[in-house]
Amino acid sequence: MGKRETAMGPLLAAAGYRIAVKPPKASTEDMSAKARSTAMEVYERLGGRPEGRAINSGTWDLAVEGNLLIEVDEQEHFNRHRIVSLEGTSFPWTADYQRYSAAHEDRCRTYGKYWTTDRSAAMFGPASAPGNHDGVGSPRWRQRALYDAVRDTWVQDDPAWRMARLSMYDVVDGVRFDKVLRGKYQLDPALLRELIESRTAG
């Protein structure tokens, strides 16, 4: 769990949430045929190389009682590929996330494993030079956008779970949420609940 997810624990407790056990990874293997098709369509739109294997998104950030998953998205989640992965969706975060992705792509890191990994290159093709978006660009950026879309689709498909997405770029009480996560601003717990409720799907 990253620093921002760790910081969310006390904030959630102050807002009246109780941390709960997280479910297994979101996977296309656990989806209905329709949801699996939706996820694979996103994969193809992102330039992926379907291999006939399940797509597993990785671990969830947080879960609280009431079967509510909470994802806390930092700068790496906001770029041109996330815009693509959200096309045609109407999640409570769709419009804001596409806007953040257009405005803040330059904050995504373009070096090392932030740009490419062996697995992401196998899924999307060899990376272009760091920072160069001609051709494949960053397979890791594409992979992250796909994994986020798989989580979105998994929750939409499973009536037992709900999910809220929060972004470091959200503005609450006049301040950017990242400032709250870094302990630079004390947010009224009621406002955090309002944000979570406004961003919950499922």
CSV table of N, CA, C and O in Angstrom, one decimal, residues 9-75:
chain,number,residue,atom,x,y,z
A,9,GLY,N,-6.4,5.7,6.0
A,9,GLY,CA,-6.9,4.9,7.1
A,9,GLY,C,-7.5,5.8,8.2
A,9,GLY,O,-8.6,5.7,8.6
A,10,PRO,N,-6.6,6.7,8.8
A,10,PRO,CA,-7.2,7.6,9.8
A,10,PRO,C,-8.3,8.5,9.4
A,10,PRO,O,-9.2,8.8,10.1
A,11,LEU,N,-8.2,9.0,8.1
A,11,LEU,CA,-9.2,9.8,7.6
A,11,LEU,C,-10.6,9.1,7.5
A,11,LEU,O,-11.6,9.7,7.8
A,12,LEU,N,-10.5,7.8,7.0
A,12,LEU,CA,-11.7,7.1,6.9
A,12,LEU,C,-12.3,6.8,8.3
A,12,LEU,O,-13.5,6.8,8.5
A,13,ALA,N,-11.4,6.5,9.3
A,13,ALA,CA,-11.9,6.2,10.7
A,13,ALA,C,-12.6,7.5,11.2
A,13,ALA,O,-13.6,7.4,11.9
A,14,ALA,N,-12.0,8.6,11.0
A,14,ALA,CA,-12.6,9.9,11.5
A,14,ALA,C,-13.9,10.1,10.9
A,14,ALA,O,-14.8,10.8,11.5
A,15,ALA,N,-14.1,9.7,9.6
A,15,ALA,CA,-15.4,9.9,8.9
A,15,ALA,C,-16.4,8.8,9.2
A,15,ALA,O,-17.5,8.7,8.6
A,16,GLY,N,-16.1,7.8,10.1
A,16,GLY,CA,-17.0,6.8,10.6
A,16,GLY,C,-17.0,5.5,9.8
A,16,GLY,O,-17.8,4.7,10.0
A,17,TYR,N,-15.9,5.3,9.0
A,17,TYR,CA,-15.8,4.1,8.2
A,17,TYR,C,-14.9,3.1,9.0
A,17,TYR,O,-14.0,3.5,9.7
A,18,ARG,N,-15.2,1.8,8.9
A,18,ARG,CA,-14.4,0.8,9.5
A,18,ARG,C,-13.7,0.0,8.4
A,18,ARG,O,-14.3,-0.5,7.5
A,19,ILE,N,-12.4,-0.1,8.5
A,19,ILE,CA,-11.6,-0.9,7.5
A,19,ILE,C,-12.0,-2.3,7.5
A,19,ILE,O,-12.2,-2.9,8.6
A,20,ALA,N,-12.1,-2.9,6.3
A,20,ALA,CA,-12.5,-4.3,6.2
A,20,ALA,C,-11.6,-5.1,5.3
A,20,ALA,O,-10.6,-4.5,4.7
A,21,VAL,N,-11.8,-6.4,5.2
A,21,VAL,CA,-10.9,-7.2,4.4
A,21,VAL,C,-11.2,-7.0,2.9
A,21,VAL,O,-12.4,-6.9,2.5
A,22,LYS,N,-10.2,-6.8,2.2
A,22,LYS,CA,-10.3,-6.6,0.7
A,22,LYS,C,-10.6,-7.9,0.0
A,22,LYS,O,-10.2,-8.9,0.4
A,23,PRO,N,-11.4,-7.8,-1.1
A,23,PRO,CA,-11.7,-9.0,-1.9
A,23,PRO,C,-10.4,-9.4,-2.7
A,23,PRO,O,-9.4,-8.6,-2.7
A,24,PRO,N,-10.5,-10.5,-3.4
A,24,PRO,CA,-9.4,-10.9,-4.3
A,24,PRO,C,-9.2,-9.8,-5.4
A,24,PRO,O,-10.1,-9.0,-5.6
A,25,LYS,N,-8.2,-10.0,-6.2
A,25,LYS,CA,-7.9,-9.1,-7.3
A,25,LYS,C,-9.1,-9.1,-8.3
A,25,LYS,O,-9.8,-10.1,-8.4
A,26,ALA,N,-9.4,-8.0,-8.9
A,26,ALA,CA,-10.4,-7.9,-10.0
A,26,ALA,C,-9.8,-8.7,-11.2
A,26,ALA,O,-8.7,-8.4,-11.5
A,27,SER,N,-10.6,-9.6,-11.7
A,27,SER,CA,-10.1,-10.4,-12.8
A,27,SER,C,-11.2,-10.6,-13.9
A,27,SER,O,-12.4,-10.7,-13.5
A,28,THR,N,-10.8,-10.6,-15.1
A,28,THR,CA,-11.8,-10.8,-16.2
A,28,THR,C,-12.3,-12.3,-16.0
A,28,THR,O,-13.4,-12.6,-16.5
A,29,GLU,N,-11.6,-13.1,-15.4
A,29,GLU,CA,-12.0,-14.5,-15.2
A,29,GLU,C,-13.2,-14.6,-14.4
A,29,GLU,O,-14.0,-15.6,-14.5
A,30,ASP,N,-13.5,-13.7,-13.5
A,30,ASP,CA,-14.6,-13.7,-12.6
A,30,ASP,C,-15.8,-12.9,-13.1
A,30,ASP,O,-16.8,-12.8,-12.4
A,31,MET,N,-15.7,-12.4,-14.3
A,31,MET,CA,-16.8,-11.5,-14.8
A,31,MET,C,-17.8,-12.3,-15.6
A,31,MET,O,-17.5,-13.4,-16.1
A,32,SER,N,-19.0,-11.7,-15.8
A,32,SER,CA,-19.9,-12.3,-16.8
A,32,SER,C,-19.3,-12.2,-18.2
A,32,SER,O,-18.4,-11.4,-18.4
A,33,ALA,N,-19.9,-12.9,-19.1
A,33,ALA,CA,-19.4,-12.8,-20.5
A,33,ALA,C,-19.5,-11.4,-21.1
A,33,ALA,O,-18.6,-10.9,-21.8
A,34,LYS,N,-20.6,-10.7,-20.7
A,34,LYS,CA,-20.7,-9.3,-21.2
A,34,LYS,C,-19.7,-8.4,-20.7
A,34,LYS,O,-19.1,-7.6,-21.4
A,35,ALA,N,-19.4,-8.5,-19.4
A,35,ALA,CA,-18.4,-7.6,-18.7
A,35,ALA,C,-17.0,-8.0,-19.2
A,35,ALA,O,-16.2,-7.1,-19.5
A,36,ARG,N,-16.8,-9.2,-19.4
A,36,ARG,CA,-15.5,-9.7,-19.9
A,36,ARG,C,-15.2,-9.1,-21.3
A,36,ARG,O,-14.1,-8.6,-21.7
A,37,SER,N,-16.3,-9.1,-22.1
A,37,SER,CA,-16.2,-8.5,-23.5
A,37,SER,C,-15.9,-7.0,-23.4
A,37,SER,O,-15.1,-6.5,-24.2
A,38,THR,N,-16.5,-6.3,-22.5
A,38,THR,CA,-16.3,-4.9,-22.3
A,38,THR,C,-14.8,-4.6,-22.0
A,38,THR,O,-14.2,-3.7,-22.5
A,39,ALA,N,-14.3,-5.4,-21.0
A,39,ALA,CA,-12.9,-5.2,-20.6
A,39,ALA,C,-12.0,-5.5,-21.8
A,39,ALA,O,-11.0,-4.8,-22.0
A,40,MET,N,-12.3,-6.5,-22.6
A,40,MET,CA,-11.4,-6.9,-23.7
A,40,MET,C,-11.5,-5.8,-24.8
A,40,MET,O,-10.5,-5.5,-25.5
A,41,GLU,N,-12.6,-5.2,-24.9
A,41,GLU,CA,-12.7,-4.1,-25.9
A,41,GLU,C,-11.8,-2.9,-25.5
A,41,GLU,O,-11.2,-2.3,-26.4
A,42,VAL,N,-11.8,-2.6,-24.2
A,42,VAL,CA,-10.9,-1.6,-23.7
A,42,VAL,C,-9.5,-1.9,-24.0
A,42,VAL,O,-8.7,-1.1,-24.4
A,43,TYR,N,-9.1,-3.2,-23.7
A,43,TYR,CA,-7.8,-3.7,-24.0
A,43,TYR,C,-7.4,-3.4,-25.4
A,43,TYR,O,-6.3,-2.9,-25.8
A,44,GLU,N,-8.3,-3.8,-26.3
A,44,GLU,CA,-8.0,-3.6,-27.8
A,44,GLU,C,-7.9,-2.1,-28.1
A,44,GLU,O,-7.1,-1.7,-28.9
A,45,ARG,N,-8.8,-1.3,-27.6
A,45,ARG,CA,-8.7,0.2,-27.8
A,45,ARG,C,-7.4,0.8,-27.4
A,45,ARG,O,-6.9,1.7,-28.0
A,46,LEU,N,-6.8,0.2,-26.3
A,46,LEU,CA,-5.6,0.7,-25.8
A,46,LEU,C,-4.4,0.2,-26.6
A,46,LEU,O,-3.2,0.4,-26.3
A,47,GLY,N,-4.7,-0.6,-27.6
A,47,GLY,CA,-3.6,-1.2,-28.4
A,47,GLY,C,-3.0,-2.5,-27.9
A,47,GLY,O,-1.9,-2.8,-28.2
A,48,GLY,N,-3.8,-3.2,-27.1
A,48,GLY,CA,-3.3,-4.4,-26.5
A,48,GLY,C,-3.2,-5.6,-27.4
A,48,GLY,O,-3.7,-5.6,-28.6
A,49,ARG,N,-2.5,-6.6,-26.9
A,49,ARG,CA,-2.3,-7.8,-27.7
A,49,ARG,C,-3.0,-9.0,-26.9
A,49,ARG,O,-2.4,-9.6,-26.1
A,50,PRO,N,-4.3,-9.2,-27.2
A,50,PRO,CA,-5.1,-10.2,-26.5
A,50,PRO,C,-4.3,-11.6,-26.6
A,50,PRO,O,-3.9,-12.0,-27.6
A,51,GLU,N,-4.2,-12.2,-25.4
A,51,GLU,CA,-3.5,-13.5,-25.3
A,51,GLU,C,-4.4,-14.6,-25.0
A,51,GLU,O,-3.9,-15.8,-24.8
A,52,GLY,N,-5.7,-14.4,-24.8
A,52,GLY,CA,-6.6,-15.4,-24.3
A,52,GLY,C,-6.5,-15.8,-22.9
A,52,GLY,O,-7.1,-16.7,-22.4
A,53,ARG,N,-5.7,-15.0,-22.1
A,53,ARG,CA,-5.6,-15.2,-20.7
A,53,ARG,C,-6.4,-14.1,-19.9
A,53,ARG,O,-6.7,-13.1,-20.4
A,54,ALA,N,-6.7,-14.5,-18.7
A,54,ALA,CA,-7.4,-13.5,-17.8
A,54,ALA,C,-6.6,-12.3,-17.6
A,54,ALA,O,-5.3,-12.4,-17.5
A,55,ILE,N,-7.2,-11.2,-17.4
A,55,ILE,CA,-6.5,-9.9,-17.0
A,55,ILE,C,-6.8,-9.7,-15.5
A,55,ILE,O,-7.9,-9.6,-15.1
A,56,ASN,N,-5.7,-9.7,-14.7
A,56,ASN,CA,-5.9,-9.5,-13.3
A,56,ASN,C,-5.3,-8.1,-13.0
A,56,ASN,O,-4.2,-7.7,-13.3
A,57,SER,N,-6.1,-7.3,-12.2
A,57,SER,CA,-5.8,-5.9,-12.0
A,57,SER,C,-4.8,-5.6,-10.9
A,57,SER,O,-4.3,-4.5,-10.8
A,58,GLY,N,-4.5,-6.5,-10.0
A,58,GLY,CA,-3.7,-6.2,-8.9
A,58,GLY,C,-4.6,-6.0,-7.7
A,58,GLY,O,-5.8,-6.0,-7.8
A,59,THR,N,-4.0,-5.7,-6.5
A,59,THR,CA,-4.7,-5.6,-5.3
A,59,THR,C,-5.5,-4.3,-5.2
A,59,THR,O,-5.1,-3.3,-5.9
A,60,TRP,N,-6.5,-4.3,-4.5
A,60,TRP,CA,-7.3,-3.1,-4.2
A,60,TRP,C,-6.6,-2.2,-3.2
A,60,TRP,O,-5.8,-2.7,-2.4
A,61,ASP,N,-6.9,-0.9,-3.2
A,61,ASP,CA,-6.3,0.0,-2.2
A,61,ASP,C,-6.9,-0.3,-0.8
A,61,ASP,O,-6.2,-0.6,0.1
A,62,LEU,N,-8.2,-0.1,-0.7
A,62,LEU,CA,-8.8,-0.1,0.6
A,62,LEU,C,-10.3,-0.7,0.5
A,62,LEU,O,-10.9,-0.6,-0.6
A,63,ALA,N,-10.7,-1.3,1.6
A,63,ALA,CA,-12.1,-1.7,1.7
A,63,ALA,C,-12.6,-1.3,3.0
A,63,ALA,O,-11.9,-1.4,4.0
A,64,VAL,N,-13.9,-1.0,3.1
A,64,VAL,CA,-14.5,-0.6,4.4
A,64,VAL,C,-15.8,-1.4,4.5
A,64,VAL,O,-16.3,-2.0,3.5
A,65,GLU,N,-16.3,-1.5,5.7
A,65,GLU,CA,-17.5,-2.3,6.0
A,65,GLU,C,-18.6,-1.8,5.1
A,65,GLU,O,-18.8,-0.6,4.8
A,66,GLY,N,-19.5,-2.7,4.7
A,66,GLY,CA,-20.6,-2.4,3.7
A,66,GLY,C,-20.2,-2.7,2.3
A,66,GLY,O,-20.8,-2.3,1.4
A,67,ASN,N,-19.1,-3.5,2.2
A,67,ASN,CA,-18.6,-4.0,0.9
A,67,ASN,C,-18.3,-2.8,-0.1
A,67,ASN,O,-18.7,-2.8,-1.2
A,68,LEU,N,-17.7,-1.8,0.5
A,68,LEU,CA,-17.3,-0.6,-0.3
A,68,LEU,C,-15.8,-0.6,-0.5
A,68,LEU,O,-15.0,-0.6,0.5
A,69,LEU,N,-15.3,-0.6,-1.7
A,69,LEU,CA,-13.9,-0.5,-2.1
A,69,LEU,C,-13.6,1.0,-2.3
A,69,LEU,O,-14.4,1.7,-2.9
A,70,ILE,N,-12.4,1.4,-1.9
A,70,ILE,CA,-12.0,2.8,-2.1
A,70,ILE,C,-10.7,2.8,-2.8
A,70,ILE,O,-9.7,2.3,-2.2
A,71,GLU,N,-10.6,3.3,-4.0
A,71,GLU,CA,-9.4,3.5,-4.7
A,71,GLU,C,-8.9,4.9,-4.6
A,71,GLU,O,-9.7,5.9,-4.8
A,72,VAL,N,-7.6,5.1,-4.3
A,72,VAL,CA,-7.0,6.4,-4.1
A,72,VAL,C,-6.0,6.6,-5.3
A,72,VAL,O,-4.9,6.0,-5.2
A,73,ASP,N,-6.3,7.4,-6.3
A,73,ASP,CA,-5.5,7.5,-7.5
A,73,ASP,C,-4.5,8.6,-7.5
A,73,ASP,O,-4.9,9.8,-7.4
A,74,GLU,N,-3.2,8.3,-7.6
A,74,GLU,CA,-2.2,9.3,-7.7
A,74,GLU,C,-1.9,9.7,-9.1
A,74,GLU,O,-2.6,9.3,-10.1
A,75,GLN,N,-0.9,10.5,-9.4
A,75,GLN,CA,-0.7,11.1,-10.7
A,75,GLN,C,-0.5,10.1,-11.8
A,75,GLN,O,-0.8,10.4,-13.0
